[in-house]
């Protein structure tokens, strides 16, 4: 299913860039938004309404309730073979950079040291007043933690440290990802529908700069035409087969 020439090309690559989306976590049990099934709805609100910048202003408590629910689901889930393979690649390639649209923290949980989290992380809160962040990892499932969390530095209210609909991506993270896309010789596009920008634009940057772009996805996506090849299948089955 994977061409030998593709395996060779990847094995001999010096600079590798990978862009991942919700599909890389699907085999861990994290629901994707677009691939299969209708839109996610939380208490009657579509996900792009409850996960929006306006909602932080209108109803911060509801935003916390939604992200607390999602964190509760994620707490039980483990990285899959796609995450662990990509974590190994960080050690094996000369230059390996991974940028993810996922906020689930599963790349880091698999041991990847340097993850560019384009859309932030569900495991952190950020102060609305002074911008400092704090980890939510230590909060235990059973107890009811303070909501919204209070900033230890200025006493301000905190919000989830994720990029919501209608918000900009963290500029320094996007910049590092764009640099890596620009200098890579092989670019992987894994488990993303490729419709959310500017994240999807990273594959376009890599292609324009001359990289060989390999998509891994069971379905065709908005980026399939741009890719040099699409390997149809589940990320957790395909990635380990490269045997880097
Ligand atoms: N895990 C998470 O943190 C998570 C989950 C859902 C959505 N989101 C957010 O929603 C947006 C969704 O965009 P997106 O493109 O990441 O996701 P998406 O839901 O739009 O698309 C998921 C893609 O993954 C593919 N897919 C499904 N199972 C797969 C598998 N086993 N292996 C490989 N591919 C598989 C689907 O065919 C689809 O193309 C992002 O902005 C992201 O921040 C995050
Ligand atoms: Zn503060």
Short mmCIF file of C-alpha atoms and ligand atoms in Angstrom, two decimals:
data_model
loop_
_atom_site.label_atom_id
_atom_site.label_comp_id
_atom_site.label_asym_id
_atom_site.label_seq_id
_atom_site.Cartn_x
_atom_site.Cartn_y
_atom_site.Cartn_z
CA UNK A 1 0.00 0.00 0.00
CA UNK A 2 2.97 2.32 0.53
CA UNK A 3 5.29 2.55 -2.46
CA UNK A 4 8.85 1.46 -1.84
CA UNK A 5 10.06 4.66 -3.51
CA UNK A 6 8.07 6.69 -0.98
CA UNK A 7 9.56 4.79 1.93
CA UNK A 8 13.05 5.41 0.50
CA UNK A 9 12.35 9.08 -0.02
CA UNK A 10 11.22 9.48 3.57
CA UNK A 11 14.10 7.47 5.00
CA UNK A 12 16.65 9.60 3.19
CA UNK A 13 14.98 12.92 4.08
CA UNK A 14 16.95 15.35 6.23
CA UNK A 15 14.26 17.86 7.10
CA UNK A 16 10.81 16.55 7.82
CA UNK A 17 7.75 18.57 8.73
CA UNK A 18 4.45 17.08 9.87
CA UNK A 19 1.09 18.80 10.16
CA UNK A 20 -1.48 16.84 12.13
CA UNK A 21 -5.20 17.24 12.76
CA UNK A 22 -7.98 15.56 14.67
CA UNK A 23 -7.63 12.35 12.61
CA UNK A 24 -4.28 11.51 14.23
CA UNK A 25 -6.15 11.18 17.54
CA UNK A 26 -9.17 9.34 16.13
CA UNK A 27 -7.69 5.92 16.91
CA UNK A 28 -7.24 7.06 20.52
CA UNK A 29 -10.99 7.65 20.69
CA UNK A 30 -10.99 11.44 20.29
CA UNK A 31 -13.93 12.41 18.10
CA UNK A 32 -13.08 14.36 14.93
CA UNK A 33 -15.29 17.28 13.96
CA UNK A 34 -15.69 16.96 10.24
CA UNK A 35 -14.57 13.49 9.21
CA UNK A 36 -17.79 11.43 9.30
CA UNK A 37 -20.85 12.28 11.34
CA UNK A 38 -22.57 15.61 11.73
CA UNK A 39 -21.46 18.69 13.62
CA UNK A 40 -20.84 18.32 17.33
CA UNK A 41 -23.48 20.00 19.42
CA UNK A 42 -23.11 20.88 23.10
CA UNK A 43 -26.32 21.73 24.93
CA UNK A 44 -27.93 22.79 21.69
CA UNK A 45 -24.98 24.93 20.57
CA UNK A 46 -22.89 23.94 17.52
CA UNK A 47 -19.20 23.56 18.39
CA UNK A 48 -18.20 26.70 16.51
CA UNK A 49 -20.56 28.73 18.69
CA UNK A 50 -19.59 27.31 22.09
CA UNK A 51 -15.90 27.37 21.06
CA UNK A 52 -15.95 30.99 19.93
CA UNK A 53 -14.30 34.18 21.07
CA UNK A 54 -17.72 35.82 21.52
CA UNK A 55 -18.75 33.08 23.95
CA UNK A 56 -15.81 33.91 26.26
CA UNK A 57 -17.29 37.40 26.59
CA UNK A 58 -20.90 36.31 26.74
CA UNK A 59 -20.75 33.24 28.95
CA UNK A 60 -17.32 32.25 30.26
CA UNK A 61 -18.89 29.71 32.65
CA UNK A 62 -20.45 27.82 29.72
CA UNK A 63 -17.10 27.80 27.90
CA UNK A 64 -15.45 26.27 30.98
CA UNK A 65 -18.22 23.72 31.30
CA UNK A 66 -17.65 22.62 27.69
CA UNK A 67 -13.87 22.42 27.97
CA UNK A 68 -14.08 20.70 31.38
CA UNK A 69 -16.31 18.10 29.77
CA UNK A 70 -13.83 17.62 26.91
CA UNK A 71 -10.89 17.42 29.31
CA UNK A 72 -12.75 14.79 31.33
CA UNK A 73 -13.11 12.66 28.19
CA UNK A 74 -9.47 13.18 27.16
CA UNK A 75 -8.07 12.34 30.59
CA UNK A 76 -8.91 8.68 30.01
CA UNK A 77 -7.43 8.46 26.51
CA UNK A 78 -3.95 7.30 25.50
CA UNK A 79 -1.68 8.12 22.57
CA UNK A 80 -1.91 5.65 19.68
CA UNK A 81 0.68 4.20 17.31
CA UNK A 82 0.62 7.36 15.17
CA UNK A 83 1.61 9.55 18.12
CA UNK A 84 4.34 7.19 19.31
CA UNK A 85 5.81 6.77 15.80
CA UNK A 86 5.95 10.52 15.32
CA UNK A 87 7.62 10.92 18.73
CA UNK A 88 10.29 8.44 17.60
CA UNK A 89 10.81 10.38 14.38
CA UNK A 90 11.84 13.41 16.42
CA UNK A 91 14.88 11.39 17.53
CA UNK A 92 15.59 9.75 14.20
CA UNK A 93 15.51 12.60 11.71
CA UNK A 94 18.16 15.24 11.52
CA UNK A 95 15.50 17.95 11.63
CA UNK A 96 11.93 17.08 12.53
CA UNK A 97 9.18 19.56 13.36
CA UNK A 98 5.59 18.73 14.14
CA UNK A 99 2.77 21.26 14.19
CA UNK A 100 -0.65 20.13 15.35
CA UNK A 101 -4.11 21.59 15.25
CA UNK A 102 -5.07 19.34 18.13
CA UNK A 103 -5.47 20.64 21.63
CA UNK A 104 -5.57 17.21 23.25
CA UNK A 105 -1.92 16.98 24.35
CA UNK A 106 -1.53 13.43 22.99
CA UNK A 107 1.64 14.17 20.96
CA UNK A 108 3.38 15.32 24.14
CA UNK A 109 1.92 12.37 26.07
CA UNK A 110 3.60 10.07 23.52
CA UNK A 111 6.95 11.67 24.29
CA UNK A 112 7.32 14.24 21.51
CA UNK A 113 9.40 16.95 23.14
CA UNK A 114 8.82 19.95 20.92
CA UNK A 115 5.21 20.19 19.73
CA UNK A 116 4.01 23.31 17.96
CA UNK A 117 0.45 23.57 19.24
CA UNK A 118 -1.12 25.87 16.69
CA UNK A 119 -4.47 25.96 18.47
CA UNK A 120 -3.17 25.89 22.04
CA UNK A 121 -3.84 23.20 24.62
CA UNK A 122 -6.82 22.12 26.64
CA UNK A 123 -4.45 21.39 29.55
CA UNK A 124 -3.74 25.03 30.24
CA UNK A 125 -5.65 28.13 31.37
CA UNK A 126 -4.67 31.71 30.46
CA UNK A 127 -5.38 34.94 32.34
CA UNK A 128 -7.74 37.34 30.56
CA UNK A 129 -6.05 40.28 32.27
CA UNK A 130 -2.30 39.60 32.30
CA UNK A 131 -1.96 36.69 29.81
CA UNK A 132 -0.06 34.39 32.19
CA UNK A 133 -0.92 30.74 31.86
CA UNK A 134 -1.15 27.85 34.30
CA UNK A 135 -1.44 24.11 33.96
CA UNK A 136 -4.73 22.33 34.61
CA UNK A 137 -3.09 18.91 34.74
CA UNK A 138 -3.09 18.73 38.51
CA UNK A 139 -6.81 19.29 38.88
CA UNK A 140 -8.38 16.02 39.83
CA UNK A 141 -11.36 14.59 38.03
CA UNK A 142 -13.69 14.13 40.99
CA UNK A 143 -13.39 17.49 42.77
CA UNK A 144 -15.08 20.61 41.48
CA UNK A 145 -12.27 23.08 40.76
CA UNK A 146 -12.80 26.83 40.86
CA UNK A 147 -14.43 28.21 37.70
CA UNK A 148 -13.31 30.33 36.10
CA UNK A 149 -9.84 29.68 37.52
CA UNK A 150 -8.24 32.70 39.20
CA UNK A 151 -4.83 33.94 38.09
CA UNK A 152 -2.16 33.40 40.76
CA UNK A 153 -0.35 36.55 39.65
CA UNK A 154 -3.04 39.24 39.26
CA UNK A 155 -6.24 37.64 40.54
CA UNK A 156 -7.90 37.98 37.13
CA UNK A 157 -10.29 35.51 35.55
CA UNK A 158 -8.78 32.83 33.35
CA UNK A 159 -9.99 31.20 30.13
CA UNK A 160 -8.98 27.98 28.38
CA UNK A 161 -5.64 28.50 26.60
CA UNK A 162 -6.97 27.39 23.25
CA UNK A 163 -7.50 29.26 20.00
CA UNK A 164 -11.24 29.71 19.54
CA UNK A 165 -13.18 30.41 16.37
CA UNK A 166 -12.63 34.04 15.46
CA UNK A 167 -9.21 34.26 17.14
CA UNK A 168 -5.67 34.56 15.82
CA UNK A 169 -3.10 31.81 16.22
CA UNK A 170 -0.15 32.48 18.57
CA UNK A 171 2.19 34.36 16.22
CA UNK A 172 5.47 32.84 17.44
CA UNK A 173 4.15 29.27 17.13
CA UNK A 174 2.80 29.86 13.63
CA UNK A 175 6.05 31.52 12.60
CA UNK A 176 8.14 28.55 13.75
CA UNK A 177 5.81 26.17 11.94
CA UNK A 178 5.99 28.22 8.74
CA UNK A 179 9.81 28.23 8.90
CA UNK A 180 9.88 24.46 9.30
CA UNK A 181 7.43 24.01 6.41
CA UNK A 182 9.61 26.23 4.25
CA UNK A 183 12.83 24.29 4.84
CA UNK A 184 11.55 20.69 4.84
CA UNK A 185 12.18 18.23 2.03
CA UNK A 186 9.31 15.96 3.02
CA UNK A 187 6.03 17.24 4.45
CA UNK A 188 3.42 14.95 6.02
CA UNK A 189 -0.21 16.04 6.24
CA UNK A 190 -1.88 13.63 8.64
CA UNK A 191 -5.53 13.38 9.68
CA UNK A 192 -6.66 16.86 8.80
CA UNK A 193 -9.53 17.90 6.56
CA UNK A 194 -7.37 20.86 5.52
CA UNK A 195 -10.10 23.46 5.71
CA UNK A 196 -9.00 25.41 8.79
CA UNK A 197 -6.59 28.24 7.97
CA UNK A 198 -3.89 29.32 8.52
CA UNK A 199 -2.95 25.78 9.66
CA UNK A 200 -3.79 24.21 6.28
CA UNK A 201 -1.66 26.89 4.61
CA UNK A 202 1.45 25.26 6.10
CA UNK A 203 1.12 22.40 3.58
CA UNK A 204 0.91 24.99 0.80
CA UNK A 205 4.07 26.69 2.07
CA UNK A 206 5.93 23.35 2.05
CA UNK A 207 4.72 22.51 -1.46
CA UNK A 208 5.65 25.94 -2.85
CA UNK A 209 9.12 25.63 -1.31
CA UNK A 210 9.65 22.36 -3.20
CA UNK A 211 8.89 19.71 -0.58
CA UNK A 212 7.41 16.31 -1.41
CA UNK A 213 4.02 16.34 0.32
CA UNK A 214 2.52 13.09 1.59
CA UNK A 215 -1.00 12.97 2.94
CA UNK A 216 -2.23 10.20 5.24
CA UNK A 217 -5.99 10.05 5.51
CA UNK A 218 -8.72 7.46 4.88
CA UNK A 219 -10.59 10.09 2.84
CA UNK A 220 -9.82 12.71 0.22
CA UNK A 221 -9.51 16.21 1.64
CA UNK A 222 -9.28 19.83 0.55
CA UNK A 223 -5.49 19.38 0.44
CA UNK A 224 -5.40 16.11 -1.55
CA UNK A 225 -4.92 17.81 -4.93
CA UNK A 226 -1.95 19.76 -3.65
CA UNK A 227 -0.28 16.66 -2.18
CA UNK A 228 2.18 14.63 -4.24
CA UNK A 229 0.50 11.51 -2.96
CA UNK A 230 -2.24 10.46 -0.60
CA UNK A 231 -1.80 7.25 1.34
CA UNK A 232 -5.31 6.11 2.14
CA UNK A 233 -5.61 4.63 5.59
CA UNK A 234 -5.48 5.17 9.31
CA UNK A 235 -2.49 7.09 10.63
CA UNK A 236 -1.82 4.53 13.37
CA UNK A 237 -1.50 1.76 10.79
CA UNK A 238 0.39 3.62 8.07
CA UNK A 239 3.05 5.56 9.99
CA UNK A 240 4.74 2.60 11.75
CA UNK A 241 5.19 0.91 8.35
CA UNK A 242 7.84 3.43 7.31
CA UNK A 243 10.17 1.80 9.84
CA UNK A 244 12.45 4.79 10.03
N1 LIG B 1 -8.03 16.07 19.08
C1 LIG B 1 -8.29 17.39 19.12
O1 LIG B 1 -7.65 18.13 19.84
C2 LIG B 1 -9.37 17.93 18.21
C3 LIG B 1 -10.46 17.13 17.86
C4 LIG B 1 -11.44 17.68 16.99
C5 LIG B 1 -11.28 18.97 16.49
N2 LIG B 1 -10.22 19.74 16.86
C6 LIG B 1 -10.11 21.12 16.30
O2 LIG B 1 -11.03 21.22 15.23
C7 LIG B 1 -10.42 21.61 14.00
C8 LIG B 1 -10.52 20.41 13.11
O3 LIG B 1 -9.72 20.40 12.00
P1 LIG B 1 -8.96 19.05 11.67
O4 LIG B 1 -8.61 19.11 10.23
O5 LIG B 1 -7.92 18.83 12.67
O6 LIG B 1 -10.02 17.88 11.92
P2 LIG B 1 -11.33 17.47 11.12
O7 LIG B 1 -12.24 16.85 12.14
O8 LIG B 1 -11.84 18.57 10.31
O9 LIG B 1 -10.82 16.35 10.12
C9 LIG B 1 -10.34 15.12 10.57
C10 LIG B 1 -9.70 14.41 9.40
O10 LIG B 1 -9.10 13.23 9.89
C11 LIG B 1 -9.37 12.17 9.01
N3 LIG B 1 -9.24 10.92 9.78
C12 LIG B 1 -10.19 10.27 10.51
N4 LIG B 1 -9.66 9.20 11.10
C13 LIG B 1 -8.35 9.14 10.74
C14 LIG B 1 -7.27 8.25 11.03
N5 LIG B 1 -7.43 7.20 11.83
N6 LIG B 1 -6.06 8.50 10.48
C15 LIG B 1 -5.88 9.58 9.67
N7 LIG B 1 -6.86 10.46 9.36
C16 LIG B 1 -8.08 10.24 9.90
C17 LIG B 1 -10.74 12.47 8.45
O11 LIG B 1 -10.94 11.82 7.22
C18 LIG B 1 -10.68 13.99 8.30
O12 LIG B 1 -10.14 14.36 7.06
C19 LIG B 1 -9.02 22.01 14.34
O13 LIG B 1 -9.02 23.39 14.36
C20 LIG B 1 -8.75 21.44 15.73
O14 LIG B 1 -8.17 22.44 16.55
C21 LIG B 1 -9.27 19.24 17.71
ZN1 LIG B 2 -3.32 37.49 35.59
#
